[in-house]
XYZ file of C-alpha atoms in Angstrom:
439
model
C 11.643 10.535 -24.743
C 13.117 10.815 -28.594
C 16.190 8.879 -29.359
C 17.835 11.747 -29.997
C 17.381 13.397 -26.286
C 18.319 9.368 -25.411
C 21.753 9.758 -26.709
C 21.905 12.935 -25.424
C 21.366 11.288 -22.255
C 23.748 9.030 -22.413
C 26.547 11.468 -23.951
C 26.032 13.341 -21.123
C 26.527 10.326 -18.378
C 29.632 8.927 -20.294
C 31.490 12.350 -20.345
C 31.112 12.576 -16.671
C 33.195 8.979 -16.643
C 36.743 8.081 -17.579
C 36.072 5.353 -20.494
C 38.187 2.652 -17.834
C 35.494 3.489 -15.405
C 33.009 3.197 -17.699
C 33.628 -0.366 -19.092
C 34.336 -1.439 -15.347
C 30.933 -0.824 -14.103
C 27.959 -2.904 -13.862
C 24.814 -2.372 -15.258
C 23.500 -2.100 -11.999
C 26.183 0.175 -10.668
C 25.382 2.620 -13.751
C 21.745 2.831 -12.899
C 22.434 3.937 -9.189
C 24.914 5.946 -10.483
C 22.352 7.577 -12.867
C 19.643 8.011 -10.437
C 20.787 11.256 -9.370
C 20.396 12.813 -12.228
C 16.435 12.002 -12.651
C 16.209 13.343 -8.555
C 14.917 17.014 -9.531
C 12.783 15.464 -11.993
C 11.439 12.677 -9.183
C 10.814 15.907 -7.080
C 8.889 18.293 -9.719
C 6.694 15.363 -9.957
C 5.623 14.890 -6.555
C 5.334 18.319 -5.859
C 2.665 18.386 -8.326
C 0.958 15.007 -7.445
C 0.949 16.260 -4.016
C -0.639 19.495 -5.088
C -3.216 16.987 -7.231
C -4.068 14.448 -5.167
C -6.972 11.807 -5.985
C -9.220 9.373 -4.098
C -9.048 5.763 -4.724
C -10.488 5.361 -8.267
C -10.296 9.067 -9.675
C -7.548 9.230 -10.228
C -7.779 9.862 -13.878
C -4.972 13.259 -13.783
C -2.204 11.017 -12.185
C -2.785 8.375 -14.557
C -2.987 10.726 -17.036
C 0.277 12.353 -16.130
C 2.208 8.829 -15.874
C 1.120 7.379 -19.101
C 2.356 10.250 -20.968
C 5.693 10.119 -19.444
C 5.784 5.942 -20.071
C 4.924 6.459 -23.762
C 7.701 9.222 -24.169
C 9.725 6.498 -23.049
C 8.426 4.710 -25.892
C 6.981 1.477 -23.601
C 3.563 -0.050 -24.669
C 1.013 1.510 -22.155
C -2.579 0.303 -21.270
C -4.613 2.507 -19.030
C -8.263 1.830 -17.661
C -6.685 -0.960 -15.708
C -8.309 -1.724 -12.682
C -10.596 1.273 -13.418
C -7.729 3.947 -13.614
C -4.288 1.775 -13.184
C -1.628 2.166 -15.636
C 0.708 -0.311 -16.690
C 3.375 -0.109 -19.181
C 5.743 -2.666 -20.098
C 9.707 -2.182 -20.787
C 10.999 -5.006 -23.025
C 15.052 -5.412 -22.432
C 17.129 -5.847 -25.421
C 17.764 -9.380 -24.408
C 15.326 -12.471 -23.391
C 15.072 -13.046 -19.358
C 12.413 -12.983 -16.638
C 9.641 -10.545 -16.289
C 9.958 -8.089 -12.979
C 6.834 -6.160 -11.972
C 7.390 -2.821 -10.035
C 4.285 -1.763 -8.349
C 3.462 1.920 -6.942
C -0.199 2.753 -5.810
C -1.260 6.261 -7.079
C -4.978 7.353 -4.740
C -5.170 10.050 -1.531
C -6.737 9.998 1.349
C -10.222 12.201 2.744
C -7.636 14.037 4.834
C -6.922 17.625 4.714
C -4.090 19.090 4.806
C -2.232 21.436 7.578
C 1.571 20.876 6.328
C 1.697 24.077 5.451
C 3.861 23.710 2.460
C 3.729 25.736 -0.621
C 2.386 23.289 -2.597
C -0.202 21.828 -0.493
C -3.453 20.670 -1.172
C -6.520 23.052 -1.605
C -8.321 19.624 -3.488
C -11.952 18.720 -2.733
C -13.505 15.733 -4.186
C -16.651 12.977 -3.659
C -15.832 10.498 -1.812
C -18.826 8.213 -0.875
C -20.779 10.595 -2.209
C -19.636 13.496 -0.245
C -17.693 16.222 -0.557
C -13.991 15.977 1.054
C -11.052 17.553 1.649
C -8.118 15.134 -0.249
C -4.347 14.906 0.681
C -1.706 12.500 -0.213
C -1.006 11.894 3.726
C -0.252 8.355 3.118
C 2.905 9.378 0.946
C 1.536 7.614 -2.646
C 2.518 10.604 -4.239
C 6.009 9.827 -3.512
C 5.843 5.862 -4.966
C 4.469 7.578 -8.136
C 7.501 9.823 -8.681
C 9.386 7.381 -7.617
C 8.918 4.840 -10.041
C 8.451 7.137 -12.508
C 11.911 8.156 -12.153
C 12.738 4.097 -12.255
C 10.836 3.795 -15.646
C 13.657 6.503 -16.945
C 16.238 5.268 -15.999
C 15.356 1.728 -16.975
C 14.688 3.051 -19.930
C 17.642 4.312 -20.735
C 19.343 0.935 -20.207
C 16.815 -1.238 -21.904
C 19.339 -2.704 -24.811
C 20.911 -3.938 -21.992
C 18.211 -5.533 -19.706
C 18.377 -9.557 -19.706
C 14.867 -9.558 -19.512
C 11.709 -7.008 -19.415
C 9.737 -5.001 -16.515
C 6.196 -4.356 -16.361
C 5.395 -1.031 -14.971
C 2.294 -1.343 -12.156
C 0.416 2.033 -11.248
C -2.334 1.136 -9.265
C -5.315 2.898 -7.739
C -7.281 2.785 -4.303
C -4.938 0.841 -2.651
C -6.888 2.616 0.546
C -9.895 1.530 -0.847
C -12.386 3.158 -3.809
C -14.091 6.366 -3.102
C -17.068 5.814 -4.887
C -18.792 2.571 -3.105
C -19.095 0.764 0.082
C -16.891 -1.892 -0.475
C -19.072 -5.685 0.235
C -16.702 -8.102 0.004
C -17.805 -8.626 -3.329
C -16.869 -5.429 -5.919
C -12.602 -6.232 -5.905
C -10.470 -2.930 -6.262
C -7.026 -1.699 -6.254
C -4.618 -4.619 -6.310
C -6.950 -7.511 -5.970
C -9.113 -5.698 -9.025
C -5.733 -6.248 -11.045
C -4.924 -9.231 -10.218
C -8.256 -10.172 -11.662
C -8.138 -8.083 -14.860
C -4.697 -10.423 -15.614
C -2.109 -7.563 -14.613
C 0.479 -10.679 -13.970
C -0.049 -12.389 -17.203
C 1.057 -12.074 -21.081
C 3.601 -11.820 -20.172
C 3.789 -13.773 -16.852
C 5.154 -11.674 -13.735
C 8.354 -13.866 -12.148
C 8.513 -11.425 -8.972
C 7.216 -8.350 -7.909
C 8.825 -5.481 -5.668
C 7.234 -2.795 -4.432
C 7.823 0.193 -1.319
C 6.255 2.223 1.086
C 7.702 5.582 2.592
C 7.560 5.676 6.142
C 7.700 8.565 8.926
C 8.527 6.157 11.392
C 12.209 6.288 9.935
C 15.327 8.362 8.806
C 15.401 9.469 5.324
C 17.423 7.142 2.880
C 16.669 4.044 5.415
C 15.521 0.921 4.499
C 13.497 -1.560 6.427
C 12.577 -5.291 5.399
C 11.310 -8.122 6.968
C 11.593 -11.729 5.590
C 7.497 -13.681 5.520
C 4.592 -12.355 7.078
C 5.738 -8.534 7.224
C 2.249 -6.584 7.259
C -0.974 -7.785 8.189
C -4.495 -8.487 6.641
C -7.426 -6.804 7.693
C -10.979 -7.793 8.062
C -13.760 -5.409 8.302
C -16.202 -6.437 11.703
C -19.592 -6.240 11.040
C -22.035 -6.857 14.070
C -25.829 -6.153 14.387
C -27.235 -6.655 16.962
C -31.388 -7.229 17.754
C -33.670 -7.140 20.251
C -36.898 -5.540 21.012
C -37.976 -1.958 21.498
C -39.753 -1.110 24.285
C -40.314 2.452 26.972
C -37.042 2.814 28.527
C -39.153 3.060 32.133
C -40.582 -0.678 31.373
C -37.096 -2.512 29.964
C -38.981 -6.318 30.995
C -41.174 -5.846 28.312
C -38.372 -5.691 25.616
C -35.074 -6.797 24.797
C -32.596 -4.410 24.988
C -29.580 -4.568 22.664
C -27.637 -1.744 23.785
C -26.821 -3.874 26.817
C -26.183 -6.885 24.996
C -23.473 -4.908 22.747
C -21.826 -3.387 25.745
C -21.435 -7.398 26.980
C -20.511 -8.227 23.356
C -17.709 -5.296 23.269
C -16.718 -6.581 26.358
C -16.561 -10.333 25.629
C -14.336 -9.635 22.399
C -11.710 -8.319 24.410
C -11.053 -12.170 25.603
C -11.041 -13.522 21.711
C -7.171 -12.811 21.711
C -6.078 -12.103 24.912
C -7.861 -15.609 26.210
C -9.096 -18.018 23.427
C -6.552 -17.713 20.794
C -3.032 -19.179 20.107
C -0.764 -16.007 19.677
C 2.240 -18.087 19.410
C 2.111 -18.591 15.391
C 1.142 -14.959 14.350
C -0.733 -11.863 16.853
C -3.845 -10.144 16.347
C -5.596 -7.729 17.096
C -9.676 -7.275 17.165
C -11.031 -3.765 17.463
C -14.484 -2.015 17.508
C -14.130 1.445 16.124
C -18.057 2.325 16.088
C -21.517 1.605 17.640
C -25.142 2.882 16.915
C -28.214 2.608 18.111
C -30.835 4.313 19.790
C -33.181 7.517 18.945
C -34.398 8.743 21.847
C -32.580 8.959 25.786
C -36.401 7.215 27.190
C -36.307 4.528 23.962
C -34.361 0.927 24.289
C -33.946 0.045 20.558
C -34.455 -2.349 18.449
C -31.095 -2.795 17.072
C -27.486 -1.491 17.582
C -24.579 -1.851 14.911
C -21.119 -2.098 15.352
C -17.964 -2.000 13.294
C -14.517 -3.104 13.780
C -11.211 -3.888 12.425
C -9.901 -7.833 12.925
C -5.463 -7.954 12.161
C -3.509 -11.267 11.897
C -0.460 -12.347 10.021
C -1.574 -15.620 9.241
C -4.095 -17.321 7.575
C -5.453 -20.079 10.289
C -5.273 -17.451 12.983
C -7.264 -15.303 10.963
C -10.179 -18.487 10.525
C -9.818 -19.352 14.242
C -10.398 -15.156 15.233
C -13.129 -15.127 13.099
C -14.786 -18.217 14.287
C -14.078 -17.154 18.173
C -15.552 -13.759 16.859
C -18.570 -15.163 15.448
C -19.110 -17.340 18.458
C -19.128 -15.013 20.893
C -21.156 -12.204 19.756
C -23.750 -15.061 18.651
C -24.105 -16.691 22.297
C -23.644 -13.586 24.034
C -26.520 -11.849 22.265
C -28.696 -14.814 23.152
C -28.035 -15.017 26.998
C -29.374 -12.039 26.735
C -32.422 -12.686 24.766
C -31.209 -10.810 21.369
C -29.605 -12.076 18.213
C -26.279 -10.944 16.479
C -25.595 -11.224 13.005
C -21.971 -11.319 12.681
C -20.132 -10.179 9.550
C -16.477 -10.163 8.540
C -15.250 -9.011 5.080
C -11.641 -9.781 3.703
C -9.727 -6.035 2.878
C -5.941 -6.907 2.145
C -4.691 -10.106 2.599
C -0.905 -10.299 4.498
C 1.705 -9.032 3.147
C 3.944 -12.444 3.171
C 7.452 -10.936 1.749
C 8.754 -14.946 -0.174
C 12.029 -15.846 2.166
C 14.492 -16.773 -0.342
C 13.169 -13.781 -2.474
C 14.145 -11.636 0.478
C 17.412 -13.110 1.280
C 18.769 -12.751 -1.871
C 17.719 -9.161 -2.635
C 18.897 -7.781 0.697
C 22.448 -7.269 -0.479
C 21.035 -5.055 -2.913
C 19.126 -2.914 -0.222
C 22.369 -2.594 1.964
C 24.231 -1.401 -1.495
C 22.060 1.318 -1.849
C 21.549 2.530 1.426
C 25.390 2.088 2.612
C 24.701 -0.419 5.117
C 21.565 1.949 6.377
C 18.828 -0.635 6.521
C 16.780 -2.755 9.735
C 14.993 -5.572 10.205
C 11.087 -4.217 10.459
C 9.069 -4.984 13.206
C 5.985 -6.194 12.257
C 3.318 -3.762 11.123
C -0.662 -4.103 12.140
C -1.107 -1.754 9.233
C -2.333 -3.724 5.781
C -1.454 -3.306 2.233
C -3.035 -4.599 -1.180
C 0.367 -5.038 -2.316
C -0.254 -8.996 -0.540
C -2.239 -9.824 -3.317
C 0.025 -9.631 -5.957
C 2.407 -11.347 -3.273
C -0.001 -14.140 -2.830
C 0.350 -14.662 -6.895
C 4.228 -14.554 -7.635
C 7.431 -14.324 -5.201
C 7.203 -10.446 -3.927
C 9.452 -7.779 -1.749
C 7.632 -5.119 0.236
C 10.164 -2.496 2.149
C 9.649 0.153 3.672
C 11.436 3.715 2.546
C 12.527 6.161 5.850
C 11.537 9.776 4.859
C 11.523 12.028 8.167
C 15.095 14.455 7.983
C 16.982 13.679 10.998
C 15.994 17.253 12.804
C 12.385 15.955 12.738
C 12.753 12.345 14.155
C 10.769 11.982 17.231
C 8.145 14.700 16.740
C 7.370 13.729 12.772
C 3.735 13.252 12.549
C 2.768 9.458 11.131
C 0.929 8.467 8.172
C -2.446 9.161 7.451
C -2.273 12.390 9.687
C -2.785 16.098 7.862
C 0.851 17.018 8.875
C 2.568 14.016 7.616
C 5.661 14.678 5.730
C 7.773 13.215 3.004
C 11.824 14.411 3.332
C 12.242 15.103 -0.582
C 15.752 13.672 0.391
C 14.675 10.073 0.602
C 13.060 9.417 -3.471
C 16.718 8.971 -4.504
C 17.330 6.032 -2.383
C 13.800 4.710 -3.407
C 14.951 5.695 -7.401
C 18.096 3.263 -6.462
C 17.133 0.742 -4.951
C 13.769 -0.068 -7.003
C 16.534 0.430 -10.138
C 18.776 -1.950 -8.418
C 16.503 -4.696 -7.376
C 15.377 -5.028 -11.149
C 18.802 -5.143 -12.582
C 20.541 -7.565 -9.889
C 17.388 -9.428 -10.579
C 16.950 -9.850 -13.891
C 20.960 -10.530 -14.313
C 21.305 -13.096 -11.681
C 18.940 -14.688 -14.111
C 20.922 -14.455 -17.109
């Protein structure tokens, strides 16, 4: 944006105030105030995200889109990062802390049945085949979002007692273009890497996600451990192939695995202290077998492992390991057991929290809850893990569609349009309140 549209800006907001009014107000309670006017904007920019949408590292249009708008703002922009992350930094016209403001930008292999009129008709490769893409996860939404905060930030920047660092980050559900190992980092954990909270150095991070589990405009938060990690299970089992008439003369696996399956069920509900943190350990797939008169030689299995804290997640792992090993051999096979690290928990910093949450209730008008905690996992814990960080969670079902809204990740999931000014406000707010409390 040119200086001169800037002041034109800024005419504008001042002749809507009495000067008294004006010179009365926070800095914070002008950049709420000024949120509404970069709603429509916040909108037109979802729409078309939504209409875009990209898997986890493609996408090169979003990116594309946001660091032309963060360079009209006239903030120094790097793209590339993390394979196709953005990141712009906002210096304030005074020194302070650094706040990072993070919004993932990648779709899911979903497609769509909203039936909206801008709905996606997008195809794309993901793991080398070709899928129908949606934003059913609601990223399209954090993108507008915080595009909308970069504006109005911007605006105020002479004013800032300190700078913000602008975080646009890809496949936060994972790339689309490998099998990830365990070993290849993406999304957050890729940026963390790459130095994303360095030069300058990142003093705390807040982030959001929308959620059809709430109203539009409400605001969960939970103080700690808020989301969990997730390991990916990784079991083979193997035994020997024989005639399914003669199974003595072989070893058969498929057995085994059902015993396996059926011995994991007792890692949490029997052989693991719950107290500190739950968990959860599920197997979402098994194969094996070619023929209905063949035992096999091997079966696989995957699964999901959840915790929300670290030394349950080592003692579920362990327990895992332990009992698909000695299972396996009672009956005469061998399992090689494999878990990968995905997201780490989302641990929201306590005093972080507590001091922010006035901030939340300001913006929301007292509309915000304590969240439960949620099995789901988010990348977002890695930059978390780095610097103090706030994770909440943004209500966008209208109040006519509460109670029959489909959830997240499903191809009629919906965002309320209603709901990106609160998340304009409050991810304006945080930075301000922050950043002055500092001063």
């Amino acid at each position: 944006m040119t200086k001169t549209l800037l002041l034109g800006a800024s005419l504008m907001f001042v002749a809507g105030l009495p000067l008294t009014s004006l010179a009365a107000q926070s800095l914070t309670d002008r950049v709420i105030d000024n949120a509404a006017q970069l709603e429509q904007k916040a909108i037109g920019w979802r729409h078309d995200i939504h209409q875009h949408p990209e898997l986890g590292n493609q996408e090169t249009r979003t990116a594309a889109l946001i660091a032309e708008h963060l360079r009209q703002l006239g903030m120094t922009v790097e793209t590339g990062v993390g394979t196709t992350g953005v990141v712009a930094m906002l210096k304030g016209g005074k020194p302070g802390p650094v706040v990072a403001l993070r919004a993932d930008m990648d779709a899911l292999p979903v497609a769509e049945n909203t039936g909206l009129a801008y709905a996606s008709a997008v195809k794309q490769e993901y793991l080398g085949k070709s899928m129908p893409v949606m934003h059913a996860c609601g990223h399209d939404a954090h993108v507008a979002i915080l595009m909308a905060v970069a504006e109005n930030l911007a605006a105020v920047r002479e004013e800032l007692p300190g700078s913000v660092k602008f975080i646009f980050q890809p496949a936060e559900e994972g790339p689309s273009d490998y099998v990830y190992d365990g070993e290849r980092y993406f999304g957050a954990r890729l940026m963390v890497e790459e130095g994303v909270l360095e030069n300058p150095a990142v003093d705390a991070i807040f982030g959001l996600h929308v959620t059809a589990a709430a109203p539009t405009g409400v605001i969960g938060y939970r103080s700690g451990p808020t989301m969990a990690s997730s390991g990916d299970l990784h079991i083979t089992v193997t035994g020997k192939q024989t005639h399914g008439a003669q199974p003595w003369n072989g070893v058969d696996p498929i057995v085994a695995s059902a015993q396996i399956i059926t011995g994991l069920q007792t890692v949490v509900s029997r052989r693991t202290d719950i107290m500190p943190a739950p968990a959860v350990v599920t197997i979402g797939t098994i194969e094996g077998g070619t023929r209905h008169n063949i035992i096999p030689d091997k079966v696989k299995m995957t699964g999901t492992v959840r915790t929300f804290d670290d030394a349950v997640q080592k003692e579920v792992n362990a327990q895992i390991t332990q009992m698909a090993e000695h299972t396996a051999q009672a009956s005469g096979a061998q399992a090689e057991v494999k878990i990968i690290e995905n997201y780490a928990t989302t641990v929201n910093e306590p005093a972080l929290t507590a001091r922010m949450l006035p901030t939340l209730q300001r913006v929301t008008d007292g509309r915000t809850f304590t969240s439960p905690l949620v099995t789901g996992s988010e990348d977002f814990s890695y930059f978390a893990q780095k610097v103090p960080g706030l994770f909440f969670f943004l209500g966008v079902t209208s109040a006519d569609n509460m109670g029959k809204a489909a959830p997240n990740h499903s191809p009629e999931f919906l965002v309320d349009d209603k709901a990106l000014l609160t998340g304009i406000k409050a991810l304006s707010a945080l930075t301000t309140d922050y950043l002055q409390a500092a001063d």
